[in-house]
Coordinates of C-alpha atoms and ligand atoms in Angstrom, one line a residue:
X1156 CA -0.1 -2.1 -32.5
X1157 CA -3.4 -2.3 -34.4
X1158 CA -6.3 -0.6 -33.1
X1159 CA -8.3 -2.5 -30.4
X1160 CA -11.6 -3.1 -31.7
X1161 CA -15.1 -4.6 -30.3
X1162 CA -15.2 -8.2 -31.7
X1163 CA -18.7 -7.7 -32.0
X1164 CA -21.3 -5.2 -34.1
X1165 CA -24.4 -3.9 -32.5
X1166 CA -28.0 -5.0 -33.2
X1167 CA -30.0 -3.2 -30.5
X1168 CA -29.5 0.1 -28.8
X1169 CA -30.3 1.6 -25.8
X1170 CA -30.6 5.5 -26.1
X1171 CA -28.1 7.4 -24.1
X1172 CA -29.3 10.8 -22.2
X1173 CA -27.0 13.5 -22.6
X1174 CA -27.7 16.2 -20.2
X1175 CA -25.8 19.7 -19.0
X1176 CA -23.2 20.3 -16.1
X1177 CA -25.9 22.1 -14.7
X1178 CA -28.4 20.1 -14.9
X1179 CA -25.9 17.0 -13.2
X1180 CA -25.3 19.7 -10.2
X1181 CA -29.0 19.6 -9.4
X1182 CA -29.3 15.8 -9.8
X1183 CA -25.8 15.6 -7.3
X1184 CA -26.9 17.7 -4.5
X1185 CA -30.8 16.3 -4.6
X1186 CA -28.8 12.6 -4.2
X1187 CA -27.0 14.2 -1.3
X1188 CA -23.7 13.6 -3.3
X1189 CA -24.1 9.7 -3.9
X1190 CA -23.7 8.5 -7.0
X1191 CA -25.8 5.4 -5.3
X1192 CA -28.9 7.7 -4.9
X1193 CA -28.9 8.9 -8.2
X1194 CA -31.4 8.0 -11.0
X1195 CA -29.6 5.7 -13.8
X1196 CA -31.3 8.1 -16.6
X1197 CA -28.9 10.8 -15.5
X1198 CA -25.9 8.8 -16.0
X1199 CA -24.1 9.0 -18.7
X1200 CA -21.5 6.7 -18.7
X1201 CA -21.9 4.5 -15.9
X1202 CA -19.1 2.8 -14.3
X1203 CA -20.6 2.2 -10.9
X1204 CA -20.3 -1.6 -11.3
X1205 CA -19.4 -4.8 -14.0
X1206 CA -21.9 -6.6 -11.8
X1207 CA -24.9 -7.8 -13.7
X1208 CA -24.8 -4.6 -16.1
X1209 CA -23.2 -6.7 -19.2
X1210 CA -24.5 -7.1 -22.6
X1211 CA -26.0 -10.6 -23.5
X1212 CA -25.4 -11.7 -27.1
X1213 CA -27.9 -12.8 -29.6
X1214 CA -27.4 -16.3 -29.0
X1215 CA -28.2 -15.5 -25.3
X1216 CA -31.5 -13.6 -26.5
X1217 CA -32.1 -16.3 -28.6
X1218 CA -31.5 -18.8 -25.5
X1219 CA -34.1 -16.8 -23.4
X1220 CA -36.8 -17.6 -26.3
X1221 CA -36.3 -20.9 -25.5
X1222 CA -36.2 -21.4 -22.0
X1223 CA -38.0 -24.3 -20.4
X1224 CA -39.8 -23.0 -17.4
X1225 CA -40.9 -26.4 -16.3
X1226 CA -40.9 -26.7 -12.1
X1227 CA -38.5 -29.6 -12.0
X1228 CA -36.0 -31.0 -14.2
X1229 CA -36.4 -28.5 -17.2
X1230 CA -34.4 -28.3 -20.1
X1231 CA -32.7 -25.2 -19.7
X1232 CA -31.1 -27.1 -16.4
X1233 CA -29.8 -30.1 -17.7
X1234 CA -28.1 -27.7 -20.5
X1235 CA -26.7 -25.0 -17.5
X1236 CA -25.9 -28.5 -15.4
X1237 CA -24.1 -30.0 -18.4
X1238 CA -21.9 -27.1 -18.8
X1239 CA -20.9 -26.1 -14.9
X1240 CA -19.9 -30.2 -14.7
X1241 CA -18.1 -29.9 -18.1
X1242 CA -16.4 -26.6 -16.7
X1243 CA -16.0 -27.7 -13.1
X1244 CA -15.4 -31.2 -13.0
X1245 CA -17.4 -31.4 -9.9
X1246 CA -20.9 -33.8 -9.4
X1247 CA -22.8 -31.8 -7.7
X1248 CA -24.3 -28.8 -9.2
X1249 CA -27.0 -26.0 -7.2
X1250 CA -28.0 -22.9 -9.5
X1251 CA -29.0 -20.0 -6.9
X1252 CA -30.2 -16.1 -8.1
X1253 CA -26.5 -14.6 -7.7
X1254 CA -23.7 -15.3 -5.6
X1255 CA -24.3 -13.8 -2.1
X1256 CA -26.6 -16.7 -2.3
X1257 CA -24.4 -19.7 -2.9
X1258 CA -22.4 -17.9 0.1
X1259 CA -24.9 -18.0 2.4
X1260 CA -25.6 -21.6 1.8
X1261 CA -21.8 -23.1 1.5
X1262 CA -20.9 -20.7 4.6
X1263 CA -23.2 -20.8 6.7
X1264 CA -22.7 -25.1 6.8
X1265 CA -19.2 -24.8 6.8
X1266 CA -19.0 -21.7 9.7
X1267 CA -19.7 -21.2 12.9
X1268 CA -18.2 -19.7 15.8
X1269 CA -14.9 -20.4 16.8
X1270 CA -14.1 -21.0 12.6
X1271 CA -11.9 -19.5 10.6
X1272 CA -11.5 -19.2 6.7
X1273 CA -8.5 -17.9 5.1
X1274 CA -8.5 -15.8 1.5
X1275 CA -6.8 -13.6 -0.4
X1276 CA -9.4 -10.7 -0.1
X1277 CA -12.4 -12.1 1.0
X1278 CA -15.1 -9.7 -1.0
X1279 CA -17.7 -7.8 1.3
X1280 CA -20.6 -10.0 0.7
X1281 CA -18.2 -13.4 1.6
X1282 CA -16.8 -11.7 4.6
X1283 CA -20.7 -10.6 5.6
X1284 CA -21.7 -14.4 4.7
X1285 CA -18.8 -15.7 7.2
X1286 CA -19.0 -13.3 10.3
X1287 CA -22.9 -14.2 10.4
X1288 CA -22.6 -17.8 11.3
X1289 CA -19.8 -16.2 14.2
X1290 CA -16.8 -17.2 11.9
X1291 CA -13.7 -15.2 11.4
X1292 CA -12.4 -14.0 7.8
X1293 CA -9.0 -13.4 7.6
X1294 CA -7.3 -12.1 3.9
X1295 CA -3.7 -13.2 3.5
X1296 CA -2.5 -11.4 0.2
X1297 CA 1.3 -11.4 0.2
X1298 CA 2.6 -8.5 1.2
X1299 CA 4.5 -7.2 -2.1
X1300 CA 0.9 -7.3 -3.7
X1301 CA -0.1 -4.6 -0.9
X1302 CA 1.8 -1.9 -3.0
X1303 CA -0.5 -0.2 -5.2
X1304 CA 2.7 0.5 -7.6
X1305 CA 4.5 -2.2 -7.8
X1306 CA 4.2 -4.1 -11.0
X1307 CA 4.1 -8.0 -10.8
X1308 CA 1.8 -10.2 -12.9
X1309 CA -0.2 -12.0 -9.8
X1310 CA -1.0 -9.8 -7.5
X1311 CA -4.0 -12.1 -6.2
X1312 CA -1.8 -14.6 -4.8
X1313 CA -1.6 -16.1 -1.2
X1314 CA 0.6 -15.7 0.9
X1315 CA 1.6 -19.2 1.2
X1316 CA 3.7 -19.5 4.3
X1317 CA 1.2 -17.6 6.1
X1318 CA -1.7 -19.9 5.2
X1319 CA 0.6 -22.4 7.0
X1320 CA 1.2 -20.5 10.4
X1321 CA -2.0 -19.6 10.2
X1322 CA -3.8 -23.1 10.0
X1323 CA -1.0 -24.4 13.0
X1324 CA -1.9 -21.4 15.4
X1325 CA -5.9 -21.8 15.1
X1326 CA -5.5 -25.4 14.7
X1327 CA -6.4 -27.4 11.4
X1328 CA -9.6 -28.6 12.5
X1329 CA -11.1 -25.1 12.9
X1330 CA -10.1 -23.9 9.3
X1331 CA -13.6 -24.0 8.1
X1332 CA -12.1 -23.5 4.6
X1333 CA -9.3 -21.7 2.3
X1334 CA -11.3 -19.1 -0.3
X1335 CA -9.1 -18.1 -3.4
X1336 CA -10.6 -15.3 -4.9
X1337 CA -10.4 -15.3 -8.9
X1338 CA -9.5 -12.2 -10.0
X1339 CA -8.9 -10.8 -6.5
X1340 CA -12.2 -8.2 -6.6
X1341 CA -11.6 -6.6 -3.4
X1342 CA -7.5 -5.8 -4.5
X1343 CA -8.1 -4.5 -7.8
X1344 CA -9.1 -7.3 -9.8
X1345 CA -5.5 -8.8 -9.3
X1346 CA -5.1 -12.4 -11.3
X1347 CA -3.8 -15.4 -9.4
X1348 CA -1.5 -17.7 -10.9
X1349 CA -2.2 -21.7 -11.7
X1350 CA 1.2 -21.8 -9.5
X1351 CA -0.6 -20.2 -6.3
X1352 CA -3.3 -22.3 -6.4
X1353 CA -1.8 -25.7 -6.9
X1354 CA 0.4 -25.3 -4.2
X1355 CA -2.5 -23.9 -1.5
X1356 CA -4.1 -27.6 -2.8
X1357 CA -1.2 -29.3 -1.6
X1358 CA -1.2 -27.5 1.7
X1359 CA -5.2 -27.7 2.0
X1360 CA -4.4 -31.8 1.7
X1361 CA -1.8 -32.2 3.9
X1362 CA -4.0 -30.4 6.8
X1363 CA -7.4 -32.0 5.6
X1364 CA -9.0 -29.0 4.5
X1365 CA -11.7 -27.7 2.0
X1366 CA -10.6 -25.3 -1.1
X1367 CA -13.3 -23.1 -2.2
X1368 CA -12.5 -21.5 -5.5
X1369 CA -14.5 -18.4 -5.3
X1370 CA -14.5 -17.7 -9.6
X1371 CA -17.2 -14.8 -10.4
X1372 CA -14.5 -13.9 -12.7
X1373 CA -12.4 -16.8 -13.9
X1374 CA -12.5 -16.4 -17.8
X1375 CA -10.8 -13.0 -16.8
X1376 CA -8.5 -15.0 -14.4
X1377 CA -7.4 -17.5 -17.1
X1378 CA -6.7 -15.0 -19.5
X1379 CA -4.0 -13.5 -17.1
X1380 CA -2.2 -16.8 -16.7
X1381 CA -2.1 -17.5 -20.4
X1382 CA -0.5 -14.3 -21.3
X1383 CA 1.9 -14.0 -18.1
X1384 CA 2.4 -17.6 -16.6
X1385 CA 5.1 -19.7 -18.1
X1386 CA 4.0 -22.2 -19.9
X1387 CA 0.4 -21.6 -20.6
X1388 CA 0.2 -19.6 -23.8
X1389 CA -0.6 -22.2 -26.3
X1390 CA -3.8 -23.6 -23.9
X1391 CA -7.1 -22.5 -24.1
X1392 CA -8.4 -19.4 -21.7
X1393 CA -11.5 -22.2 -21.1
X1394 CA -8.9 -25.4 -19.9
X1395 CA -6.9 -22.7 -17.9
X1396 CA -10.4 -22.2 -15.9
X1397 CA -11.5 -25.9 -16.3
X1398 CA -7.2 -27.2 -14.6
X1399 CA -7.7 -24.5 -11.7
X1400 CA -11.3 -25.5 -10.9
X1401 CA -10.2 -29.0 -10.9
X1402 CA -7.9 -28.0 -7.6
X1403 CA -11.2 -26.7 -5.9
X1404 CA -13.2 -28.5 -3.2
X1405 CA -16.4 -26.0 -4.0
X1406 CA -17.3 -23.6 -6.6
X1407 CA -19.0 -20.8 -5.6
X1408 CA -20.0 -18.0 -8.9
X1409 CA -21.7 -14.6 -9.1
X1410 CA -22.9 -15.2 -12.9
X1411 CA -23.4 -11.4 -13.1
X1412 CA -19.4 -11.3 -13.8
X1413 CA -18.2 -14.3 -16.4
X1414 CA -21.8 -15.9 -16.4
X1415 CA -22.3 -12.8 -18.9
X1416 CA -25.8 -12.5 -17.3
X1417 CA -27.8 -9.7 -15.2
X1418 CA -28.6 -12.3 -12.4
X1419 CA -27.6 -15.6 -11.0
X1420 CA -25.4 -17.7 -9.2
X1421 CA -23.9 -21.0 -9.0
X1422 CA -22.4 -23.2 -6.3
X1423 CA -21.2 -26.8 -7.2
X1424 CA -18.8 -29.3 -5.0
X1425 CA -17.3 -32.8 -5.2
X1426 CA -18.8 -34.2 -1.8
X1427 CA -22.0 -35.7 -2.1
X1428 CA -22.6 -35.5 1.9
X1429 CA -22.1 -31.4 1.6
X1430 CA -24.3 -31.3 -1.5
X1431 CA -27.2 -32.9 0.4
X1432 CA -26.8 -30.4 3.4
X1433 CA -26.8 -27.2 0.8
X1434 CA -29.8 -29.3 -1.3
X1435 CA -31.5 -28.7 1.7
X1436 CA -31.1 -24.6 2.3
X1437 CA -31.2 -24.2 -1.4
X1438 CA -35.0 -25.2 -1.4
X1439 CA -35.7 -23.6 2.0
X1440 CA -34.4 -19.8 0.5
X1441 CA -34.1 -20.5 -3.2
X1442 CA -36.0 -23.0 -4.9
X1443 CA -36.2 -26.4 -6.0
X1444 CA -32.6 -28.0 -6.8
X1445 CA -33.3 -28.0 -10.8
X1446 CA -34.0 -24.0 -10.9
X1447 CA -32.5 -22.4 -7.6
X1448 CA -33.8 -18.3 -7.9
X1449 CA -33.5 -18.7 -11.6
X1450 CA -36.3 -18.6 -14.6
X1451 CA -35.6 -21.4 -17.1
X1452 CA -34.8 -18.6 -19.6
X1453 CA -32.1 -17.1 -17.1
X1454 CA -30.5 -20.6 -17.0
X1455 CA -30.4 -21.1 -20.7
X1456 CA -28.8 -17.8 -20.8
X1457 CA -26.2 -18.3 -18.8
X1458 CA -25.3 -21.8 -19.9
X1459 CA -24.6 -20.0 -23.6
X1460 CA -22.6 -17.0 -21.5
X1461 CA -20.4 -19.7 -19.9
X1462 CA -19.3 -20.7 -23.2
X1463 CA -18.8 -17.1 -24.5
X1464 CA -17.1 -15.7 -22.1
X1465 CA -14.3 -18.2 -22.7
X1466 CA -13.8 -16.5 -26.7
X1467 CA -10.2 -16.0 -26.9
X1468 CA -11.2 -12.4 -29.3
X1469 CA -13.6 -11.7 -26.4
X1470 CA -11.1 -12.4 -23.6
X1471 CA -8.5 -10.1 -25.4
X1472 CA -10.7 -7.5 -25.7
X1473 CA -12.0 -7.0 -22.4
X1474 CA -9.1 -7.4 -21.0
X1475 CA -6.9 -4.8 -23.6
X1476 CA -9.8 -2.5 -23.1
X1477 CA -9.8 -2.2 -19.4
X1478 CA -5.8 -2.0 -19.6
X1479 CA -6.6 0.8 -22.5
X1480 CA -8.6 3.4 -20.1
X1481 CA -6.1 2.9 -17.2
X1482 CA -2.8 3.3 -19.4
X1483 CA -4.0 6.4 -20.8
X1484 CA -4.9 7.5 -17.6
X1485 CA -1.6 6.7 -16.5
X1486 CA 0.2 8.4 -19.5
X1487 CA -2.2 11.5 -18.6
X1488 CA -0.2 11.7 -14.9
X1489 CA -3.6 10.4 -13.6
X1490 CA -2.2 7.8 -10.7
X1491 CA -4.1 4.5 -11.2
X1492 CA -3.4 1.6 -9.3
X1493 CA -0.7 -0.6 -11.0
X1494 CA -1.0 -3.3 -12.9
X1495 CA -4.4 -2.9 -14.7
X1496 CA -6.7 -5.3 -13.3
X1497 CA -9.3 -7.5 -15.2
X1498 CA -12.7 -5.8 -14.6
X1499 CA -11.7 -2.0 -13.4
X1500 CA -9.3 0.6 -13.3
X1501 CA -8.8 2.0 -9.5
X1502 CA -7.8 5.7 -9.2
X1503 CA -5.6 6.7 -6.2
X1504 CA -7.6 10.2 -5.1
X1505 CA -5.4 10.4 -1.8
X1506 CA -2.6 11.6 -4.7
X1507 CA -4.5 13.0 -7.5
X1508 CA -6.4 15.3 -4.7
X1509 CA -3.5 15.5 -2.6
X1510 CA -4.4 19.0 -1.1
X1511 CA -8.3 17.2 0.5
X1512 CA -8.2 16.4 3.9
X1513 CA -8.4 12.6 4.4
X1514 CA -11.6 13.5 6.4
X1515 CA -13.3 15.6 3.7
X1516 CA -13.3 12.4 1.5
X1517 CA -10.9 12.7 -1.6
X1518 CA -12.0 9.6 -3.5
X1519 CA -15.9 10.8 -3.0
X1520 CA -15.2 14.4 -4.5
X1521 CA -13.5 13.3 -7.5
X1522 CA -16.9 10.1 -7.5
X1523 CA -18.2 14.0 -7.7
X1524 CA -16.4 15.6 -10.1
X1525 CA -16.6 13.0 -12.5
X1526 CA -19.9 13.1 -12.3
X1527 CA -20.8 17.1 -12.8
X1528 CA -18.0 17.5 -15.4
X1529 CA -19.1 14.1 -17.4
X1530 CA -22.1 12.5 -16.2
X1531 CA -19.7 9.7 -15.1
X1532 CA -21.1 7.3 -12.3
X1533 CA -18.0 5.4 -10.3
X1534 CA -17.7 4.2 -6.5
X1535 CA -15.1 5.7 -3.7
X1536 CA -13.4 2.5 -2.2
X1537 CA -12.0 4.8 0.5
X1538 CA -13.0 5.8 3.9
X1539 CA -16.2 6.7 3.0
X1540 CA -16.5 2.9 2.1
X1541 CA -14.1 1.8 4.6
X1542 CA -13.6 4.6 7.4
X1543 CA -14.6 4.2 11.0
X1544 CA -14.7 6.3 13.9
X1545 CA -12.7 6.4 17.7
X1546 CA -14.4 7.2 20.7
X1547 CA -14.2 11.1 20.0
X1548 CA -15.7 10.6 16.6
X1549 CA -12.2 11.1 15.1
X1550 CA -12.1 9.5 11.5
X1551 CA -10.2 6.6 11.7
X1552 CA -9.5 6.6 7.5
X1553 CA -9.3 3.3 5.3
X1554 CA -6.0 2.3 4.1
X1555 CA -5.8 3.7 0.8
X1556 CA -8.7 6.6 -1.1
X1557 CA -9.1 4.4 -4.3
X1558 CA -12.4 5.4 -6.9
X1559 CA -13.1 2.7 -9.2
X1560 CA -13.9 2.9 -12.4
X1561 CA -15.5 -0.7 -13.3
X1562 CA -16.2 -1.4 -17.2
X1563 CA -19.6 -3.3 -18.0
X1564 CA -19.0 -6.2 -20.1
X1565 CA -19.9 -5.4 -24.3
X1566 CA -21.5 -2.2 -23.4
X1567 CA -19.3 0.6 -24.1
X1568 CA -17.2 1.2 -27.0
X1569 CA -13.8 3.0 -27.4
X1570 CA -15.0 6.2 -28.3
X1571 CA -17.0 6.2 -24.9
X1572 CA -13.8 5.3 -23.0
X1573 CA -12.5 8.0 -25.1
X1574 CA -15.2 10.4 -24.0
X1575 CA -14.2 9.4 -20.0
X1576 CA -10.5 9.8 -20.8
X1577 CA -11.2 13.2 -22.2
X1578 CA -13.5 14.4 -18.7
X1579 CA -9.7 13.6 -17.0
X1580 CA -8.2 16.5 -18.9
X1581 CA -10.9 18.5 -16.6
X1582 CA -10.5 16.8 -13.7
X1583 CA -6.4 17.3 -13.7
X1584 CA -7.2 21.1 -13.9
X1585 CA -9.0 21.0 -10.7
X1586 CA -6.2 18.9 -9.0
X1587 CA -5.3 22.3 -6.9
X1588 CA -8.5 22.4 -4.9
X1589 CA -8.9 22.1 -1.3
X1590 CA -12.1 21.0 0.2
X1591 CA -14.1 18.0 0.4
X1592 CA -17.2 16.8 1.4
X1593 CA -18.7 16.2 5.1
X1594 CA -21.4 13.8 5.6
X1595 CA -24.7 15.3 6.7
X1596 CA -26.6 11.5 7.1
X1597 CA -25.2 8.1 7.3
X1598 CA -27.0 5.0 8.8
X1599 CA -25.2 2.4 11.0
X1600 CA -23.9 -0.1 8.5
X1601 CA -22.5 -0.1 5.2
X1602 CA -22.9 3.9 5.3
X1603 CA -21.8 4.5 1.8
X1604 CA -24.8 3.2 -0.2
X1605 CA -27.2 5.5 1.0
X1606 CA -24.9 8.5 3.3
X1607 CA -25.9 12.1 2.4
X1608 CA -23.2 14.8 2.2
X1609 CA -22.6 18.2 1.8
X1610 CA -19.8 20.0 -0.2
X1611 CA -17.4 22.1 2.7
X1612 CA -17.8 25.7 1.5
Ligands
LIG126 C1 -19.9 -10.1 -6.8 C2 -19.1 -11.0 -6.0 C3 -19.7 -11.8 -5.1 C4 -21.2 -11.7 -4.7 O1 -22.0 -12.0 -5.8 P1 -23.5 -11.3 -6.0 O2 -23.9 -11.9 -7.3 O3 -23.3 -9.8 -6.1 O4 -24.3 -11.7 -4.8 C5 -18.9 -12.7 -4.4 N1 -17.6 -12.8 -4.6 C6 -17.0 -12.0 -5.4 C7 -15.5 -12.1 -5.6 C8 -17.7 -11.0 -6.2 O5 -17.1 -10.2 -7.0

């Protein structure tokens, strides 16, 4: 195979810091050893997030130039409208600053107490968005998927039979709504299939209930099902996206993924009577309907990324070059989760530091060691993230101890994926150690953004 290379050249820069290991052990231990608290000038290769840290192109710069900043009915919105109806099929169309947004909006109409919606993995901010209104979230990947090993091309699907049970036992008319989740963020960045989601439509009409497509990253999503669903190889990535969102109810987008912008959101629907209702909250929290949180210039930007993202050479780039880092990794004996998903590469600390406790936090010393050995920023997603206590302030751990590495869209390049396969050779070196970290702070919710620790002497 040729080598994989950028399908674009580079016309800006922005200057990289390249500091010592010593000089990263300072920087670590002043953050309390999160990555979170550190300053972004002493990251060198940071792969904390792909959320809202992509590259835009010229044409988006260009875009920017141009935006109409107008109050109402600008320019810049009837070109971001024209393309989310092209794309979506749906009438109704409500630009918001980024996704948590459109969330709080859709959900909180469609929750309440006593409801319950049904997704794959509902992500963090969704689930937050649903258990404030008093609803109930419950994820419903099939259980095959659950294996981080196992290697199967749609990993994000539903389990179908239990959307079923689960809509008779709470009873049809309180299934506020089924969320699909393209890629599945929360389990890897795991595609769905076309199949999946055709047949949760026909379930969703024969009980009378909405489907919310939840598609921050459905260029990445499409890609998957040309290259491993039967019968899809000879369509475009863009009418793979524009057929699945056709099965939706609602739309609901963090931009900062495939909108190949740093901010905004988007939440579209067929129903005219639900549009009015989220019309409504959308100028109460986010603006008026023809601008939502976003500048004219943000709008024009991310009506050009909508298009972009859906470049075949793009798609097959990002895509390879996410599979790249974690097959190497793999090849290395590094253990990654299995298959690679779209947007990260997830590392499974709970066997590559086999000989850490649980409750000195594997995933969060190698988040550590990368860090000190390369100037690498990642995330835990382990029980640091995840873990909760019992009544004697036993750690109850999180299911698995993943770290994430998550690649920005056009940022890096190949030799800087190079660069973080070669900090692995270190890392496998230190494979033998035995102590962790213990937390010295942590507040009462979401305790890993802004937890303190302390490295177990
Ligand atoms: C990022 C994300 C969101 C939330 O979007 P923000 O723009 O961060 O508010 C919702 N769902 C999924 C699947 C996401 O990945």
């Amino acid at each position: 195979m040729r080598t994989l290379t950028e399908p674009f050249k580079i016309k800006m820069v922005e200057p990289l810091r390249v500091t010592t290991e010593e000089y990263r052990s300072v920087a670590l231990k002043n953050a309390g050893y999160n990555p979170f608290l550190l300053r972004s000038s002493d990251v060198f290769i940071d792969l904390l997030t792909d959320s809202g840290t992509g590259a835009m192109s010229d044409e988006q710069w260009a875009g920017m130039m141009v935006g109409d900043e107008s109050y109402a009915g600008a320019k810049s919105w009837e070109h971001l409208e024209a393309v989310v109806k092209e794309l979506t099929g749906m009438a109704y169309i409500l630009p918001t600053h980024q996704g948590r947004a459109a969330e709080r909006i859709l959900y909180g109409i469609l929750g309440g107490k006593g409801k319950v919606f049904i997704s794959n993995t509902h992500f963090d901010t969704t689930r937050a968005n649903i258990e404030f209104t008093g609803a109930t979230a419950i994820d419903i990947v099939y259980e095959e998927a659950k294996d981080p090993e196992i290697d199967l091309p749609f990993k994000g699907n539903i389990d179908l039979e239990k959307l079923q049970q689960l809509i008779i036992e709470h009873g049809r008319e309180n299934v506020a709504a089924v969320i699909i989740t393209v890629t599945n963020n929360s389990s890897g960045g795991q595609p769905v299939s076309m199949a999946n989601v055709q047949s949760i439509r026909k379930i969703c009409d024969n009980y009378h209930i909405p489907l919310v497509v939840d598609g921050c990253r459905i260029a990445e999503n499409s890609y998957f099902i040309k290259h491993r669903e039967e019968g899809y190889i000879n369509t475009p990535s863009e009418d793979i996206a524009k057929q699945m969102l056709r099965l939706g109810d609602a739309f609901i987008m963090s931009a900062k993924k495939d909108g190949l912008v740093n901010m905004g959101g988007l939440l579209t629907m067929k129903d005219e009577a639900l549009s009015v209702k989220c019309k409504n909250l959308l100028i109460i929290s986010e603006g008026f309907t023809t601008y939502g949180g976003l500048s004219g210039r943000d709008m024009e930007a991310l009506a050009i990324g909508l298009k972009e993202v859906f470049d075949e050479d793009y798609l097959h780039y990002r895509i390879r070059s996410t599979a790249y880092l974690g097959e190497k990794l793999k090849e290395k004996g590094v253990p990654v989760v299995w298959p690679i998903g779209g947007h990260a590469v997830y590392i499974d600390a709970k066997k590559l530091y086999n000989k850490i406790p649980i409750n000195e936090y594997p995933g969060q010393a190698l988040v550590c060691d990368l860090y000190i050995k390369g100037g690498i920023r990642c995330v835990e997603i382990g029980s640091l993230m995840f873990g909760k206590y019992d009544d004697h302030g036993k750690l109850i751990p999180a299911t698995n101890e993943l770290v994430r590495l998550a690649i920005p869209r056009r940022v890096y390049t190949q030799s800087h994926i190079d660069y973080v396969l070669d900090i692995f050779n270190d890392i496998l070196e230190m494979r033998e150690q035995k102590k962790g970290y213990r937390i010295t702070y942590e507040p009462p919710f979401l305790r890993h953004f802004t937890a303190r620790l302390e490295k177990i002497a």
